[in-house]
mmCIF file with all atom_site columns, C-alpha atoms in Angstrom:
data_model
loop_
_atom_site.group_PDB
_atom_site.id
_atom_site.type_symbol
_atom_site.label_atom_id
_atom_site.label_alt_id
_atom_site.label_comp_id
_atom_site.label_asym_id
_atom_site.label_entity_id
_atom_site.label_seq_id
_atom_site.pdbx_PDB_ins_code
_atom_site.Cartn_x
_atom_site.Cartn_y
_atom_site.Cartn_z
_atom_site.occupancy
_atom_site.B_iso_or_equiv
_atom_site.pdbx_formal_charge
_atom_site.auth_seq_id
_atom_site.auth_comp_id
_atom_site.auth_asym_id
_atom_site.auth_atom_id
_atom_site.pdbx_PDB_model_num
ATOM 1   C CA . UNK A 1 1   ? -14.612 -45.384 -0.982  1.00 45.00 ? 1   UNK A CA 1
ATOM 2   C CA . UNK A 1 2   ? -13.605 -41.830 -2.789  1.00 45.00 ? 2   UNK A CA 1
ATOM 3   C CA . UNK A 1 3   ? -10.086 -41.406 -3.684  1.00 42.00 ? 3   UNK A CA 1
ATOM 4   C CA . UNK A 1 4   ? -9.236  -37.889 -2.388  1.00 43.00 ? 4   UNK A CA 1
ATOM 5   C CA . UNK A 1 5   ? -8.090  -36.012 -4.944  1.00 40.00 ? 5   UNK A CA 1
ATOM 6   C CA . UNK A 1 6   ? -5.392  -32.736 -4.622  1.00 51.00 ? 6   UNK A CA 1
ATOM 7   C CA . UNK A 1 7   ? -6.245  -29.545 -5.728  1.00 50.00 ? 7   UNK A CA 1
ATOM 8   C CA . UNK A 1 8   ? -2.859  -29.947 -7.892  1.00 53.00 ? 8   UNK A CA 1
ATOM 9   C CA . UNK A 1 9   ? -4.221  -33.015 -9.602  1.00 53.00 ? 9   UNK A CA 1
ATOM 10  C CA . UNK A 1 10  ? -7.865  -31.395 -10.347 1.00 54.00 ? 10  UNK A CA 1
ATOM 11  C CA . UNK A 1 11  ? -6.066  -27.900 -12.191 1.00 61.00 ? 11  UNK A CA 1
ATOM 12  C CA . UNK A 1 12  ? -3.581  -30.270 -13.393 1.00 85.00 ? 12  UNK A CA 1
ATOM 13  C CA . UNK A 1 13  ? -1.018  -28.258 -12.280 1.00 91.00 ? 13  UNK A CA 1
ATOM 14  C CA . UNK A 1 14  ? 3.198   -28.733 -13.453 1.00 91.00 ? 14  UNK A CA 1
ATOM 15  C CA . UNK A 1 15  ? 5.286   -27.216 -11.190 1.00 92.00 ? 15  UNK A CA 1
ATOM 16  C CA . UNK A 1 16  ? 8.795   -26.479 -12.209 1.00 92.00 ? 16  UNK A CA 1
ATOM 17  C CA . UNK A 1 17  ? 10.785  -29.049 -12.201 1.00 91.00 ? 17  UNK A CA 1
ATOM 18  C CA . UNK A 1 18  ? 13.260  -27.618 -10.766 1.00 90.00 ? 18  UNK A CA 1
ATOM 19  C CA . UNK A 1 19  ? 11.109  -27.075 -7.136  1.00 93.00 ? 19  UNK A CA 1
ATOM 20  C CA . UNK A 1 20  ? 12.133  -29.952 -4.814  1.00 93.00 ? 20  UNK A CA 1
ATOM 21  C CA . UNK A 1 21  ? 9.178   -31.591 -3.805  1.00 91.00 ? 21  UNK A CA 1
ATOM 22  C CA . UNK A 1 22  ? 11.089  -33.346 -0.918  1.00 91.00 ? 22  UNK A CA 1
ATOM 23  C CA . UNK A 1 23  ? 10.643  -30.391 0.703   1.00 91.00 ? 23  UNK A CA 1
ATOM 24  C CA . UNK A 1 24  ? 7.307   -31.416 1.280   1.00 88.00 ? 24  UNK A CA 1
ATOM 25  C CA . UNK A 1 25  ? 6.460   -33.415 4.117   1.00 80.00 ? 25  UNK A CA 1
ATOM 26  C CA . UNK A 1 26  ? 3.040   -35.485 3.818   1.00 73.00 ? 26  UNK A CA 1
ATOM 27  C CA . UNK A 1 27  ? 2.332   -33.340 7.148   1.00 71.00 ? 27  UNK A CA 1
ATOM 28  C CA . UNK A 1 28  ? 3.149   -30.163 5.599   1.00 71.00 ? 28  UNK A CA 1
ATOM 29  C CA . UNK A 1 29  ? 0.649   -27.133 5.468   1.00 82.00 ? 29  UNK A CA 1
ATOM 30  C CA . UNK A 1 30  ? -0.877  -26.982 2.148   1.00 86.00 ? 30  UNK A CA 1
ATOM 31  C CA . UNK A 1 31  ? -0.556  -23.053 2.301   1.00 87.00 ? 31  UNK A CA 1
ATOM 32  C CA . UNK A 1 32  ? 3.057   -23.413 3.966   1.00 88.00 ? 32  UNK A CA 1
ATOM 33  C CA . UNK A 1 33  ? 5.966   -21.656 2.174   1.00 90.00 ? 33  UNK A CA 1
ATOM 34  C CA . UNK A 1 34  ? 9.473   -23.896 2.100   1.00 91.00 ? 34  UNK A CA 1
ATOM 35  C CA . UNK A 1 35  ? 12.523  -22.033 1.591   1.00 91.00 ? 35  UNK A CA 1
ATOM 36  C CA . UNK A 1 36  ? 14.922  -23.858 -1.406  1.00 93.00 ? 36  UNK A CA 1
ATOM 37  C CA . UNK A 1 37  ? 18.405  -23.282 -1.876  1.00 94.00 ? 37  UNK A CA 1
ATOM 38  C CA . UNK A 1 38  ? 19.313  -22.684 -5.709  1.00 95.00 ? 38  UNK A CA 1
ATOM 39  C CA . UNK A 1 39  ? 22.767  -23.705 -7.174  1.00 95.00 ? 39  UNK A CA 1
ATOM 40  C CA . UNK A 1 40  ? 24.551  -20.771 -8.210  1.00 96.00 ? 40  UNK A CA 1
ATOM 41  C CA . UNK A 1 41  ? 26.126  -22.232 -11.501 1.00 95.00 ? 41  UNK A CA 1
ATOM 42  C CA . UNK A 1 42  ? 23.308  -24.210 -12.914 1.00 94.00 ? 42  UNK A CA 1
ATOM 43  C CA . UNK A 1 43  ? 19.717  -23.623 -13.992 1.00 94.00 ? 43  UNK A CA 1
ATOM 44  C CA . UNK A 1 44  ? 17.754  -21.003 -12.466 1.00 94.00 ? 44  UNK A CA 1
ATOM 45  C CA . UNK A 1 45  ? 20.127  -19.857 -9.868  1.00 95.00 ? 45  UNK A CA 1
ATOM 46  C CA . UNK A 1 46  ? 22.313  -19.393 -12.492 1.00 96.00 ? 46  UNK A CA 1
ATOM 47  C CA . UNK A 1 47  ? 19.807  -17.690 -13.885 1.00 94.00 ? 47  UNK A CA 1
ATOM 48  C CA . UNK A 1 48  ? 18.876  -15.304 -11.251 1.00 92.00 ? 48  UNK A CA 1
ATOM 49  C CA . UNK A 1 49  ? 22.533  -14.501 -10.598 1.00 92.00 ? 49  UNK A CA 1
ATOM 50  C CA . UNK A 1 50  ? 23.171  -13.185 -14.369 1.00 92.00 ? 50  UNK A CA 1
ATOM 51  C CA . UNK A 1 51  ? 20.179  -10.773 -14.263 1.00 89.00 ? 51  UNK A CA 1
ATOM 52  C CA . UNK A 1 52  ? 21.317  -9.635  -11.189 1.00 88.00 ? 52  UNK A CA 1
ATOM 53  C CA . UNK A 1 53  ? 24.677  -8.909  -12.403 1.00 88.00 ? 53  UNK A CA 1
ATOM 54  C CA . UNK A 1 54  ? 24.009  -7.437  -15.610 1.00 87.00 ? 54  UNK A CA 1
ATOM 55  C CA . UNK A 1 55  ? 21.427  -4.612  -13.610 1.00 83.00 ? 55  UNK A CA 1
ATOM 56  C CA . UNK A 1 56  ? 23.727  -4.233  -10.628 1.00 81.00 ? 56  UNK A CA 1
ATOM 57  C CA . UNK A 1 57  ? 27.639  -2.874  -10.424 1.00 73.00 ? 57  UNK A CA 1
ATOM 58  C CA . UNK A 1 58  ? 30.526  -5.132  -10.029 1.00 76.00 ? 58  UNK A CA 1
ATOM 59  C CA . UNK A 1 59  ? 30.606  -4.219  -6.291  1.00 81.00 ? 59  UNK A CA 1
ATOM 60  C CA . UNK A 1 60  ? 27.715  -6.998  -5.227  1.00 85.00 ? 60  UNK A CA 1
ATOM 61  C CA . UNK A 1 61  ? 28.740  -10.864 -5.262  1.00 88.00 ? 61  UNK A CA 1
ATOM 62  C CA . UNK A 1 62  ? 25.408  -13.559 -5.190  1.00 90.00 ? 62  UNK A CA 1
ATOM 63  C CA . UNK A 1 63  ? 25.748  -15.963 -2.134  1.00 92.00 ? 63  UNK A CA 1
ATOM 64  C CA . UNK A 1 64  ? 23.006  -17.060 -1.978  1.00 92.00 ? 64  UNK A CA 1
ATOM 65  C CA . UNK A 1 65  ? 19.677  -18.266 -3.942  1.00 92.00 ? 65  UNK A CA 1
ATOM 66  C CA . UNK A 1 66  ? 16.363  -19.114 -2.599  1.00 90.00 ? 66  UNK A CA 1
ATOM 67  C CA . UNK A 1 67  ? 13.226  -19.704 -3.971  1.00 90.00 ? 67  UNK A CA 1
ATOM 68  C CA . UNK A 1 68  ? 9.798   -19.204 -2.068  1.00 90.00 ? 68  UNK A CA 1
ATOM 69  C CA . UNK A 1 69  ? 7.696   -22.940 -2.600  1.00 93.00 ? 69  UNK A CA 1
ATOM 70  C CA . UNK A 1 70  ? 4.310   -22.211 -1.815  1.00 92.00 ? 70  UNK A CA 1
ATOM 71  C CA . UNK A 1 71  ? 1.741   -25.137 -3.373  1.00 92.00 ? 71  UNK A CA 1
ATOM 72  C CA . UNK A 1 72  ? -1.371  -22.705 -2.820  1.00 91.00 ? 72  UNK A CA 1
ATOM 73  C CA . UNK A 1 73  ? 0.193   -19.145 -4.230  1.00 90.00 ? 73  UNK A CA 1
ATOM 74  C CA . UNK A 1 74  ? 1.683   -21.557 -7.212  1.00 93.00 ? 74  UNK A CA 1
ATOM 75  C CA . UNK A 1 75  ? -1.746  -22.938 -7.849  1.00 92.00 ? 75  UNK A CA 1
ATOM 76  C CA . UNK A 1 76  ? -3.469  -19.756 -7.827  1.00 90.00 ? 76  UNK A CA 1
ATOM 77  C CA . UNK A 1 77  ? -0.663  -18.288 -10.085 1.00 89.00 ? 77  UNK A CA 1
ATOM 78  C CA . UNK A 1 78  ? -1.213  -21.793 -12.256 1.00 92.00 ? 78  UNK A CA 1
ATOM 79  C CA . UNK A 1 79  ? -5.115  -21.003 -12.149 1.00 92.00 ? 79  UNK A CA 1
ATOM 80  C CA . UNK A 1 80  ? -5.084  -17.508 -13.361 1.00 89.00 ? 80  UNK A CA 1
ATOM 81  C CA . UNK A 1 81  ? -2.284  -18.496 -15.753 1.00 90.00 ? 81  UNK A CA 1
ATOM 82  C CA . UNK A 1 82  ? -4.739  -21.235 -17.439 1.00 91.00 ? 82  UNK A CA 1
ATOM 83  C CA . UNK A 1 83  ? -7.566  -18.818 -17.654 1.00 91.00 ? 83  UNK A CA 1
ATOM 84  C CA . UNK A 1 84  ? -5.651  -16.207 -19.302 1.00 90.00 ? 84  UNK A CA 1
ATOM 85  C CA . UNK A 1 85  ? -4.701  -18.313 -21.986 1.00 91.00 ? 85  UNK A CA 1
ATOM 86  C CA . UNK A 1 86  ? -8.007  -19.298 -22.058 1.00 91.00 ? 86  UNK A CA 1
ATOM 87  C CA . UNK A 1 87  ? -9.500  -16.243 -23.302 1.00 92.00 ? 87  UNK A CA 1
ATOM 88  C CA . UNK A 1 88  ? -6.711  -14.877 -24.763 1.00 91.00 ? 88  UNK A CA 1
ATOM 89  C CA . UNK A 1 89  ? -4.606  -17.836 -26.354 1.00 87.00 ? 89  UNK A CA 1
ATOM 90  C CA . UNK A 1 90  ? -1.891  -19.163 -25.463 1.00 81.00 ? 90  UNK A CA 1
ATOM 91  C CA . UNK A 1 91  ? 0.529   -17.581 -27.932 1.00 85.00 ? 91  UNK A CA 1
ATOM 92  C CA . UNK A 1 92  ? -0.494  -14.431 -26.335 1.00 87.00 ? 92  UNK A CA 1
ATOM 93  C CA . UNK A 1 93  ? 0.514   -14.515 -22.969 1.00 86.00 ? 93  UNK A CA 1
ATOM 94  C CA . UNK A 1 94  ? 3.719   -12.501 -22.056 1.00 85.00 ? 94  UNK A CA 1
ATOM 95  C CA . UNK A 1 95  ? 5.435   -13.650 -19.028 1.00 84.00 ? 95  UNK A CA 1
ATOM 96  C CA . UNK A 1 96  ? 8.274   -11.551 -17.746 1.00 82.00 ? 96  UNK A CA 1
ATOM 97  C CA . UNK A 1 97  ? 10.435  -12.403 -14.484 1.00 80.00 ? 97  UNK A CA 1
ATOM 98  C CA . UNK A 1 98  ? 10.715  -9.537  -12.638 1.00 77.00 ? 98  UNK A CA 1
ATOM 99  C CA . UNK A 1 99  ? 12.660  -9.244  -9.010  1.00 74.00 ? 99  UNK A CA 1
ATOM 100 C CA . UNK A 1 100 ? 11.551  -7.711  -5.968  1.00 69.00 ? 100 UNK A CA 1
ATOM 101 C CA . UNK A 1 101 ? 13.896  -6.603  -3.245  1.00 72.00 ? 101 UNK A CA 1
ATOM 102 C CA . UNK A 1 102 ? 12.128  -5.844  0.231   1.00 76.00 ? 102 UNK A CA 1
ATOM 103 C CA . UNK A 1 103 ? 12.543  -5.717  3.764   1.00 83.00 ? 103 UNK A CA 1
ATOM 104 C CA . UNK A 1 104 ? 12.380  -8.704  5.518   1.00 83.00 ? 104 UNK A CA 1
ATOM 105 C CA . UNK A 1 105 ? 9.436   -8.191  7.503   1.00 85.00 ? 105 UNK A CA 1
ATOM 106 C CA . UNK A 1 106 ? 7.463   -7.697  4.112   1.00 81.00 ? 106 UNK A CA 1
ATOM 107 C CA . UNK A 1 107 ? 9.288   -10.656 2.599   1.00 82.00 ? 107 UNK A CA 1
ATOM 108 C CA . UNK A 1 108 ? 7.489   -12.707 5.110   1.00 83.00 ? 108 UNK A CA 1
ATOM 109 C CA . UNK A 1 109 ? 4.045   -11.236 4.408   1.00 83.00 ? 109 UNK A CA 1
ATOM 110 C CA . UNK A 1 110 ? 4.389   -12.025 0.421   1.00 82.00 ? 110 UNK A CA 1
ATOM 111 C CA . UNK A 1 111 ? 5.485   -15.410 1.115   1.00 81.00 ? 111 UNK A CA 1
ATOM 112 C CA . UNK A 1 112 ? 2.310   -16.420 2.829   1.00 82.00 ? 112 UNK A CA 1
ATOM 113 C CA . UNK A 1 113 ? 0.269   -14.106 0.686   1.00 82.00 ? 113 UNK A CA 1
ATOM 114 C CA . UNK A 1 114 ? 1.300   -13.186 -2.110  1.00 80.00 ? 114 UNK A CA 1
ATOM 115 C CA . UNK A 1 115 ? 1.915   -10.360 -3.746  1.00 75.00 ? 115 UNK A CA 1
ATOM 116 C CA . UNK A 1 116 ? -1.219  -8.046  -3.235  1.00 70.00 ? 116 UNK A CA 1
ATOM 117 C CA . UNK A 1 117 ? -1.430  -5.759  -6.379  1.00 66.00 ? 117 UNK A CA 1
ATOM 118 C CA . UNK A 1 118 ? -2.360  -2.514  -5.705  1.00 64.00 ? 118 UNK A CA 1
ATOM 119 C CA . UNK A 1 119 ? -2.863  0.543   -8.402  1.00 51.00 ? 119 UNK A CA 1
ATOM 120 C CA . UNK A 1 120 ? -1.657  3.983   -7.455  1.00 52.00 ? 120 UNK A CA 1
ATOM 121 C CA . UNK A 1 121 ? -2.496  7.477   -8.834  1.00 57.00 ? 121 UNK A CA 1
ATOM 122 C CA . UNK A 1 122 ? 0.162   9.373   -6.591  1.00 61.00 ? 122 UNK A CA 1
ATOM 123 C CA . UNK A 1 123 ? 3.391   7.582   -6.048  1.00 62.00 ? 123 UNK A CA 1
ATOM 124 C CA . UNK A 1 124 ? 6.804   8.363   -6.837  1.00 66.00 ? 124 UNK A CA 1
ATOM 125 C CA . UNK A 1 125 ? 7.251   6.878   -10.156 1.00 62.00 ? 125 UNK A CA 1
ATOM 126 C CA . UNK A 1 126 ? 3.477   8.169   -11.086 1.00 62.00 ? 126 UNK A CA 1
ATOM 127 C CA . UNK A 1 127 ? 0.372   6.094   -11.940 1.00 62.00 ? 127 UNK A CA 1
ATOM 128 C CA . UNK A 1 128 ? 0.658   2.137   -12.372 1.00 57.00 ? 128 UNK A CA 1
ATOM 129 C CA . UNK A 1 129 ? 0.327   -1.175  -10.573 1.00 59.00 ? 129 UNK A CA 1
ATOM 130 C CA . UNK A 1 130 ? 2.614   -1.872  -7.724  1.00 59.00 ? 130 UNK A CA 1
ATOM 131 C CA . UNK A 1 131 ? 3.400   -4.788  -5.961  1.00 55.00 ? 131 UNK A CA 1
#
């Protein structure tokens, strides 16, 4: 009999160990976004609420943290992430966390999609990659 093997275990994928993977339930859509509530005074929460605070005024307050768990968007990410530093080394790659505010109705569309890059010649803050 074959053992049925994840697409997690065949890319070898580590997801961050601070996702709760309890979230998960063994009937749960492999494509299926779970919301997770972040602490606000520990670890990426934390995190999240200190960039925040050092790009907005004093006049917003953080209540509330969530992170977007999606298995298939993370393994694509993880995918893509692998071949980069494939071809270019892994020294080389440059990661920066950037944050996206949105309407809710288009929250919902990157959560089960993505984020669908698109390049623009005419927009407001001129040529470049949007998403």
């Amino acid at each position: 009999m074959r053992q049925q093997i994840q697409p997690s275990q065949r890319l070898g994928v580590q997801y961050p160990k601070w996702w709760d993977m309890s979230l998960f339930t063994s009937s749960s859509n492999y494509a299926q976004a779970v919301f997770n509530t972040l602490s606000l005074t520990s670890g990426p929460g934390k995190e999240v609420v200190q960039n925040f605070n050092k790009t907005c005024s004093n006049k917003y307050k953080v209540t509330k943290v969530q992170c977007i768990q999606n298995r298939f968007l993370y393994e694509k990410y993880w995918s893509a992430r692998c071949t980069l530093m494939q071809l270019v080394g892994g020294n080389k790659i440059n990661e920066q966390k950037v944050y996206h505010g949105t309407k809710l109705d288009v929250m919902k569309k990157i959560y089960k999609q993505g984020f669908m890059k698109v390049f623009s010649n005419n927009s407001t803050y001129g040529k470049g990659t949007y998403f």
